[in-house]
Short mmCIF file of C-alpha atoms in Angstrom, two decimals:
data_model
loop_
_atom_site.label_atom_id
_atom_site.label_comp_id
_atom_site.label_asym_id
_atom_site.label_seq_id
_atom_site.Cartn_x
_atom_site.Cartn_y
_atom_site.Cartn_z
CA MET F 1 56.34 144.27 15.56
CA ILE F 2 53.24 142.31 14.53
CA LEU F 3 51.07 144.56 16.67
CA MET F 4 52.23 147.50 14.61
CA LYS F 5 51.80 146.22 11.07
CA ASN F 6 48.52 148.08 10.54
CA LYS F 7 49.69 151.28 12.19
CA LYS F 8 51.04 154.37 10.48
CA GLU F 9 54.80 154.77 10.91
CA TYR F 10 56.59 158.00 11.77
CA ILE F 11 60.40 158.10 11.72
CA LEU F 12 62.41 160.09 14.25
CA LYS F 13 65.89 160.76 12.90
CA ASN F 14 68.50 163.48 13.40
CA ASN F 15 66.03 165.65 15.35
CA GLU F 16 63.52 165.48 12.50
CA LEU F 17 60.16 163.71 12.52
CA TYR F 18 59.40 162.24 9.07
CA PHE F 19 55.86 161.37 8.02
CA PHE F 20 53.55 161.18 4.98
CA ASN F 21 50.84 163.80 4.52
CA GLN F 22 47.35 163.22 3.14
CA ASN F 23 48.70 163.28 -0.43
CA ASN F 24 51.20 160.55 0.54
CA LYS F 25 54.15 162.93 0.18
CA LYS F 26 57.05 162.58 2.59
CA LYS F 27 57.43 165.58 4.89
CA SER F 28 59.42 166.35 8.02
CA ILE F 29 59.39 168.64 11.06
CA LEU F 30 62.63 169.92 12.59
CA LEU F 31 62.34 169.35 16.33
CA ASN F 32 63.66 170.54 19.63
CA ASP F 33 62.95 168.68 22.89
CA ASN F 34 59.98 170.86 23.84
CA LEU F 35 58.34 170.55 20.44
CA LEU F 36 58.84 166.79 20.40
CA LEU F 37 57.41 166.50 23.90
CA GLY F 38 54.37 168.50 22.78
CA ILE F 39 53.86 166.26 19.75
CA LEU F 40 54.20 163.10 21.82
CA SER F 41 51.74 164.36 24.40
CA ASN F 42 49.04 164.54 21.69
CA PHE F 43 50.20 161.65 19.52
CA ASP F 44 47.69 159.05 18.31
CA PHE F 45 49.45 155.91 19.54
CA ASP F 46 46.36 153.79 18.87
CA ASN F 47 46.81 154.15 15.12
CA SER F 48 50.46 155.19 14.76
CA TYR F 49 53.92 154.48 16.11
CA ILE F 50 57.35 156.05 15.93
CA SER F 51 60.55 154.35 14.78
CA ILE F 52 63.61 155.86 16.46
CA ILE F 53 66.63 155.76 14.17
CA ASP F 54 69.31 158.08 15.63
CA ASN F 55 70.21 159.43 19.10
CA HIS F 56 67.81 156.97 20.65
CA TYR F 57 69.33 157.19 24.14
CA LYS F 58 68.20 160.84 24.14
CA TYR F 59 64.74 160.18 22.71
CA TYR F 60 64.19 157.19 24.98
CA ASN F 61 64.21 159.47 28.03
CA LEU F 62 61.45 161.60 26.47
CA PHE F 63 59.31 158.54 25.88
CA ASN F 64 59.95 157.38 29.43
CA SER F 65 58.86 160.77 30.77
CA LEU F 66 55.42 160.08 29.28
CA ASN F 67 55.37 156.54 30.75
CA LEU F 68 54.94 155.01 27.30
CA LYS F 69 55.64 151.32 26.85
CA GLU F 70 57.89 150.53 23.94
CA ASN F 71 55.68 147.96 22.21
CA ASP F 72 52.72 150.32 22.41
CA ALA F 73 54.51 153.41 21.20
CA PHE F 74 57.77 153.06 19.32
CA ILE F 75 60.47 150.80 17.96
CA ILE F 76 64.20 151.35 18.27
CA LYS F 77 65.79 150.37 14.99
CA PRO F 78 69.48 149.43 14.64
CA ASN F 79 71.40 152.17 12.87
CA LEU F 80 75.17 151.81 12.67
CA GLU F 81 76.96 155.11 13.40
CA LEU F 82 80.23 154.30 15.16
CA ILE F 83 82.95 151.75 14.39
CA ARG F 84 85.51 150.98 17.09
CA LEU F 85 88.61 149.44 15.55
CA TYR F 86 91.41 147.55 17.28
CA PRO F 87 94.50 148.30 15.17
CA THR F 88 96.70 146.27 17.55
CA ASN F 89 96.37 143.52 20.12
CA PHE F 90 99.15 144.47 22.55
CA CYS F 91 100.26 147.32 24.79
CA ASN F 92 103.44 148.99 26.06
CA ALA F 93 102.11 149.98 29.50
CA PHE F 94 101.18 148.03 32.61
CA CYS F 95 98.23 149.95 33.98
CA SER F 96 96.92 149.03 37.42
CA MET F 97 93.26 149.45 36.47
CA CYS F 98 93.43 147.64 33.12
CA ASP F 99 92.69 143.95 32.66
CA ILE F 100 95.23 143.90 29.82
CA GLY F 101 97.91 145.76 31.77
CA LYS F 102 97.50 143.28 34.61
CA ALA F 103 97.27 140.32 32.16
CA SER F 104 94.32 139.18 34.26
CA ASN F 105 92.60 137.04 31.63
CA PHE F 106 89.41 138.73 32.84
CA GLY F 107 87.25 141.53 31.44
CA ILE F 108 88.59 143.04 28.24
CA ASP F 109 91.82 141.01 28.49
CA ARG F 110 90.00 137.79 27.67
CA LEU F 111 88.46 139.34 24.54
CA ARG F 112 91.82 139.84 22.84
CA LYS F 113 92.98 136.24 23.22
CA SER F 114 93.52 134.18 20.07
CA SER F 115 93.56 137.28 17.88
CA GLU F 116 96.09 138.70 15.41
CA ASN F 117 98.71 141.20 16.65
CA GLU F 118 97.65 143.83 14.10
CA MET F 119 94.74 144.55 11.82
CA SER F 120 96.21 144.74 8.33
CA ILE F 121 95.53 147.59 5.92
CA GLU F 122 94.01 144.98 3.62
CA THR F 123 91.48 143.94 6.29
CA LEU F 124 90.64 147.60 6.92
CA THR F 125 90.20 148.25 3.20
CA ASN F 126 87.95 145.21 2.90
CA LEU F 127 85.77 146.67 5.66
CA LEU F 128 85.57 150.10 4.03
CA ASN F 129 84.47 148.61 0.72
CA SER F 130 81.07 147.83 2.23
CA LYS F 131 78.19 149.68 0.58
CA ILE F 132 77.09 150.93 4.00
CA PHE F 133 79.93 153.50 3.89
CA LYS F 134 79.14 154.86 0.43
CA ASN F 135 76.77 157.73 1.21
CA LYS F 136 77.15 158.24 4.94
CA LYS F 137 79.84 159.70 7.16
CA PHE F 138 80.75 157.38 10.04
CA LYS F 139 82.65 157.89 13.25
CA PHE F 140 85.70 155.67 13.74
CA SER F 141 87.44 155.27 17.09
CA LEU F 142 90.88 153.63 17.19
CA GLY F 143 91.82 152.16 20.54
CA MET F 144 92.23 148.72 22.04
CA VAL F 145 94.94 148.00 22.70
CA GLU F 146 97.59 150.67 21.90
CA PRO F 147 97.01 151.90 18.33
CA LEU F 148 100.34 153.74 18.03
CA LEU F 149 102.11 150.36 18.14
CA HIS F 150 100.69 149.63 14.68
CA LYS F 151 103.59 149.75 12.23
CA ASN F 152 101.55 151.69 9.64
CA ILE F 153 99.29 153.75 11.88
CA GLY F 154 99.51 156.90 9.73
CA ASN F 155 98.45 155.03 6.61
CA TYR F 156 95.81 153.20 8.66
CA ILE F 157 94.19 156.47 9.76
CA GLU F 158 94.46 158.04 6.31
CA THR F 159 92.76 155.02 4.72
CA ILE F 160 89.68 155.89 6.76
CA SER F 161 89.80 159.70 6.73
CA LYS F 162 90.31 160.05 2.97
CA LYS F 163 86.90 158.43 2.51
CA GLY F 164 85.32 161.30 4.47
CA HIS F 165 84.87 159.61 7.83
CA SER F 166 85.78 161.10 11.20
CA VAL F 167 88.62 159.40 13.09
CA ALA F 168 89.53 159.55 16.77
CA LEU F 169 92.65 157.99 18.30
CA ILE F 170 92.83 156.79 21.92
CA THR F 171 96.37 156.35 23.22
CA ASN F 172 98.53 156.18 26.34
CA GLY F 173 100.82 158.71 24.65
CA ILE F 174 104.10 156.82 25.09
CA LEU F 175 104.82 156.83 21.34
CA LEU F 176 103.03 160.07 20.52
CA LYS F 177 106.17 162.15 20.06
CA GLN F 178 107.77 159.44 17.93
CA LYS F 179 104.68 159.05 15.73
CA ALA F 180 103.57 162.72 15.72
CA LYS F 181 104.81 163.57 12.25
CA GLU F 182 103.31 160.40 10.77
CA ILE F 183 99.82 160.95 12.18
CA SER F 184 99.67 164.76 12.04
CA LYS F 185 98.90 164.66 8.31
CA SER F 186 96.65 161.60 8.39
CA GLY F 187 93.30 163.36 8.81
CA LEU F 188 92.68 162.76 12.51
CA ASP F 189 89.77 164.63 14.09
CA TYR F 190 91.00 164.34 17.65
CA ILE F 191 93.30 162.42 19.98
CA MET F 192 92.37 161.23 23.45
CA VAL F 193 95.39 160.69 25.70
CA SER F 194 95.02 158.77 28.95
CA ILE F 195 96.72 160.56 31.85
CA ASP F 196 95.51 159.52 35.28
CA GLY F 197 96.91 162.12 37.64
CA THR F 198 99.99 164.10 38.58
CA GLU F 199 103.34 162.94 37.21
CA LYS F 200 104.11 160.81 40.26
CA ILE F 201 100.67 159.20 40.48
CA HIS F 202 100.32 158.63 36.74
CA ASP F 203 103.68 156.87 36.52
CA GLN F 204 102.66 154.71 39.47
CA ILE F 205 99.36 153.73 37.85
CA ARG F 206 100.81 153.16 34.38
CA GLY F 207 103.61 150.91 35.48
CA TYR F 208 106.91 152.74 35.03
CA LYS F 209 108.64 156.05 35.60
CA GLY F 210 108.69 158.62 32.80
CA ILE F 211 105.43 157.73 31.08
CA TYR F 212 103.79 161.01 32.14
CA ARG F 213 106.55 163.11 30.56
CA LYS F 214 106.45 161.03 27.39
CA ALA F 215 102.71 161.69 27.02
CA ILE F 216 103.04 165.42 27.73
CA GLU F 217 105.97 165.86 25.33
CA GLY F 218 104.07 163.88 22.70
CA ILE F 219 101.07 166.20 23.02
CA LYS F 220 103.30 169.27 22.73
CA THR F 221 105.01 167.84 19.66
CA ILE F 222 101.84 167.05 17.75
CA LYS F 223 100.24 170.37 18.74
CA GLY F 224 103.33 172.05 17.29
CA LEU F 225 102.75 170.23 14.01
CA SER F 226 98.94 170.56 14.05
CA PRO F 227 97.96 173.50 16.31
CA ASP F 228 94.24 173.09 15.63
CA LEU F 229 94.12 169.37 16.37
CA ARG F 230 91.69 168.67 19.19
CA ILE F 231 93.34 167.04 22.22
CA ILE F 232 91.37 165.47 25.07
CA ILE F 233 93.02 164.11 28.19
CA ASN F 234 91.04 161.40 29.92
CA CYS F 235 91.68 160.73 33.60
CA ALA F 236 90.09 157.59 35.09
CA ILE F 237 89.16 158.28 38.71
CA SER F 238 90.21 155.47 41.04
CA ASN F 239 91.21 154.92 44.67
CA ILE F 240 94.82 155.77 43.73
CA ASN F 241 94.23 159.28 42.36
CA TYR F 242 90.83 160.57 43.56
CA HIS F 243 92.28 162.60 46.44
CA ASN F 244 94.71 164.45 44.16
CA LEU F 245 92.64 165.51 41.14
CA TYR F 246 92.76 169.23 41.89
CA ASP F 247 96.57 169.16 42.02
CA PHE F 248 96.55 167.24 38.73
CA VAL F 249 94.52 169.97 37.02
CA LEU F 250 96.92 172.65 38.33
CA GLU F 251 99.93 170.65 37.14
CA LEU F 252 98.37 170.14 33.72
CA GLU F 253 97.54 173.85 33.40
CA LYS F 254 101.23 174.69 33.98
CA GLU F 255 102.16 172.74 30.83
CA LYS F 256 100.49 175.53 28.79
CA ILE F 257 98.83 173.21 26.27
CA TYR F 258 95.43 174.07 24.84
CA LEU F 259 93.31 170.99 25.46
CA GLU F 260 90.19 169.52 27.04
CA LEU F 261 90.10 167.42 30.19
CA GLN F 262 87.67 164.64 31.02
CA LEU F 263 87.56 163.23 34.54
CA GLN F 264 85.90 159.85 34.20
CA PHE F 265 84.65 157.68 37.05
CA LEU F 266 86.34 154.31 36.60
CA TYR F 267 84.20 151.72 34.82
CA PHE F 268 84.17 148.33 36.53
CA VAL F 269 82.42 145.00 37.04
CA SER F 270 82.46 143.92 40.68
CA GLU F 271 82.27 140.33 41.90
CA ASN F 272 78.72 140.99 43.07
CA MET F 273 77.68 142.41 39.68
CA ALA F 274 79.19 139.47 37.77
CA LYS F 275 77.60 136.94 40.14
CA ASN F 276 74.12 138.48 39.88
CA HIS F 277 74.46 138.68 36.11
CA ASN F 278 75.63 135.11 35.58
CA LYS F 279 72.78 133.71 37.70
CA ILE F 280 70.11 134.94 35.31
CA ILE F 281 71.75 135.46 31.90
CA ASP F 282 73.54 132.92 29.72
CA LEU F 283 76.02 135.56 28.46
CA ASN F 284 78.69 135.13 31.12
CA GLN F 285 80.60 138.11 32.48
CA SER F 286 83.69 138.26 34.68
CA VAL F 287 85.07 140.72 37.21
CA SER F 288 86.74 143.62 35.40
CA VAL F 289 89.25 146.29 36.50
CA ILE F 290 89.19 145.33 40.19
CA SER F 291 92.63 144.12 41.38
CA ASP F 292 95.01 144.17 44.33
CA ASP F 293 95.86 147.79 43.46
CA ILE F 294 92.44 149.02 42.38
CA ASN F 295 89.60 148.96 44.87
CA VAL F 296 87.04 151.59 44.00
CA TYR F 297 85.06 150.80 47.14
CA ASN F 298 87.80 152.52 49.17
CA ILE F 299 87.07 155.92 47.65
CA ASN F 300 86.01 158.46 50.26
CA PRO F 301 83.00 160.23 48.69
CA ILE F 302 83.43 163.37 50.81
CA ILE F 303 87.02 163.86 49.65
CA LEU F 304 86.08 163.26 46.00
CA GLU F 305 83.11 165.61 46.32
CA ASN F 306 85.44 168.37 47.58
CA GLN F 307 87.95 167.70 44.81
CA ILE F 308 85.28 168.00 42.11
CA LYS F 309 83.81 171.18 43.59
CA LYS F 310 87.24 172.82 43.74
CA ILE F 311 87.89 171.88 40.12
CA LYS F 312 84.52 173.21 38.97
CA ASN F 313 85.28 176.55 40.64
CA LEU F 314 88.73 176.78 39.04
CA ASN F 315 89.46 179.24 36.22
CA THR F 316 91.93 177.90 33.66
CA ASN F 317 93.59 179.58 30.69
CA TYR F 318 94.78 176.56 28.73
CA ILE F 319 92.36 173.80 29.71
CA ASN F 320 89.38 175.12 27.78
CA GLN F 321 86.86 172.55 29.00
CA ILE F 322 86.64 170.21 32.00
CA ARG F 323 84.00 167.47 31.98
CA ILE F 324 83.05 165.05 34.74
CA ARG F 325 81.65 161.76 33.48
CA PRO F 326 79.14 160.95 34.80
CA ASP F 327 78.43 164.45 36.07
CA TYR F 328 78.23 163.51 39.74
CA SER F 329 79.55 166.00 42.27
CA ASN F 330 77.72 165.27 45.50
CA LYS F 331 78.50 162.70 48.18
CA LYS F 332 75.38 160.58 47.69
CA ASP F 333 75.78 160.16 43.93
CA ILE F 334 79.49 159.37 44.29
CA GLU F 335 78.79 156.85 47.04
CA ASN F 336 76.12 155.14 44.95
CA TYR F 337 78.41 154.92 41.92
CA PHE F 338 81.34 153.33 43.76
CA ASP F 339 79.17 150.74 45.51
CA GLU F 340 80.24 147.15 44.87
CA LYS F 341 76.59 146.05 44.64
CA GLY F 342 76.42 147.95 41.35
CA ASP F 343 72.72 148.73 41.61
CA ILE F 344 71.13 150.44 38.59
CA LEU F 345 71.53 154.21 38.77
CA LYS F 346 68.32 156.18 38.37
CA ASP F 347 69.57 158.51 35.64
CA LYS F 348 71.98 156.08 33.92
CA ASN F 349 69.93 153.00 33.17
CA LYS F 350 69.92 152.19 29.44
CA CYS F 351 72.57 150.95 27.01
CA PHE F 352 71.98 151.43 23.28
CA PHE F 353 75.49 150.51 22.06
CA PRO F 354 74.22 147.39 20.26
CA PHE F 355 71.87 149.60 18.26
CA ASN F 356 74.42 152.11 16.95
CA GLN F 357 77.96 150.72 17.04
CA VAL F 358 80.29 147.74 16.78
CA SER F 359 83.85 146.89 17.73
CA ILE F 360 86.13 145.02 15.33
CA LYS F 361 89.11 143.03 16.59
CA THR F 362 92.43 142.65 14.77
CA ASP F 363 91.37 139.32 13.23
CA GLY F 364 88.11 140.77 11.88
CA ASP F 365 85.81 139.39 14.57
CA VAL F 366 82.91 141.75 15.31
CA LEU F 367 81.36 142.28 18.74
CA PHE F 368 79.41 145.14 20.25
CA HIS F 369 82.07 146.55 22.56
CA SER F 370 85.32 145.60 24.27
CA ARG F 371 83.81 145.78 27.73
CA CYS F 372 80.77 143.79 26.71
CA PHE F 373 80.60 140.05 26.37
CA ASP F 374 82.69 137.61 24.38
CA TYR F 375 79.81 137.40 21.94
CA ILE F 376 81.00 137.42 18.34
CA ILE F 377 78.31 138.44 15.86
CA GLY F 378 80.39 137.83 12.72
CA ASN F 379 83.70 138.41 10.96
CA ILE F 380 84.36 141.06 8.30
CA LEU F 381 86.67 138.69 6.40
CA HIS F 382 83.68 136.43 5.74
CA ASN F 383 80.68 138.76 5.67
CA ASP F 384 79.80 142.39 4.96
CA ILE F 385 79.63 144.59 8.09
CA GLU F 386 76.04 145.66 7.34
CA GLU F 387 74.98 142.04 7.02
CA ILE F 388 76.69 141.28 10.35
CA PHE F 389 75.20 144.29 12.16
CA LEU F 390 71.66 143.45 11.03
CA GLY F 391 72.16 139.68 11.24
CA GLU F 392 70.58 137.00 13.39
CA LYS F 393 73.26 136.85 16.10
CA ALA F 394 73.20 140.62 16.54
CA ASN F 395 69.41 140.67 16.76
CA ILE F 396 69.36 137.84 19.31
CA PHE F 397 71.64 139.92 21.56
CA ARG F 398 69.46 143.02 21.14
CA GLU F 399 66.30 141.11 21.98
CA LYS F 400 67.95 139.70 25.10
CA LEU F 401 69.01 143.21 26.12
CA LYS F 402 65.46 144.50 25.57
CA GLU F 403 64.14 141.73 27.84
CA PHE F 404 66.16 143.32 30.64
CA ASN F 405 65.02 146.85 29.81
CA TYR F 406 68.28 147.71 28.01
CA ILE F 407 70.61 147.00 30.94
CA PHE F 408 72.17 143.77 32.19
CA PRO F 409 73.30 143.46 35.85
CA ALA F 410 76.97 143.46 34.78
CA CYS F 411 76.55 146.63 32.72
CA THR F 412 75.58 149.18 35.36
CA ARG F 413 79.04 150.80 35.62
CA CYS F 414 80.12 150.70 31.99
CA CYS F 415 80.60 153.27 29.23
CA GLY F 416 77.44 152.30 27.34
CA ILE F 417 75.43 153.42 30.35
CA MET F 418 77.49 156.48 31.26
CA ALA F 419 78.49 158.08 28.00
CA GLY F 420 75.74 158.12 25.40
CA TRP F 421 78.25 156.96 22.81
#
């Protein structure tokens, strides 16, 4: 930062480049990738620098393509955009690939210990009273652990949406039919329902028979009440279901529900990844997701490659979009992803979550994400969220992440690397 104090600052935000002209009047240029690349190629980095405010994971790749070093060219500035809220601290499923479902005391399970069962409406209201929310629309994501177990979930969602913010709900769908009427009028933007395969396989993964039908009937019920509500089904690809994904898509299509489908490679922290991380970083990480039932190293990449190719060639009438995350469909990429060494992937190698979002536990504790580290940066019952996000503990974490080029060894197979958000 000191090196830049005498340089002229340009601000890159929302695809616009802001600057001051010769008359010291603020101006901006609306950009596309090609125009930005052209500007950067001729930019005077000796006398100027660029502060990246929004969408920095996208812009970072453009800077990298020009082989520019961060301290010589630009600064990534923290800009809070997404709030992940944990309405509850408990679940009604026993998922094989979930640290909480297995009560492992590892991974995300350890982060919910010593916390309240629910986040109260009063705590939520206290959060929303922050001045940071006054003139800006934020994204809120409700997950962790099962939000529909919250006794006032409809009121909880409405408390956020009536202030103009977008709200997404992530659920296993068990209580969706029961809660459909309550949440259909709450102002939700979309619901993501976790379904991990055909009826037989999903029930096996989730811990008891009938959970697949409950989720499907719940989706049908809420679509009947709110036909335009966006529904996304997320399927986590593991060794239990990878060979049967094509059949799952066909089975889902037969339900005749208009929805989107996301097939997501399972996020995990292997023993090797945790060991390598803990040797060099004082933010300890544990094995996550891997269990007696889940062993992602047993996935046959040729079979999964064939499954994905068949799905991509499939024409569907009701499933209006199918996404693969990350978008890997060849044997080599699949093999590299599900490697227990967890080496950094060439095209998925930066995490900017600590620069644009936070997660808030039921007791008000704030951390960067559930799959990150048990590193609390503050509590909304004691301090304003903006003060916490820009505070000393948050900045210490960001600086440590920057030291490792925005990726820790334990982070190479996590959502911050794979998803953008």
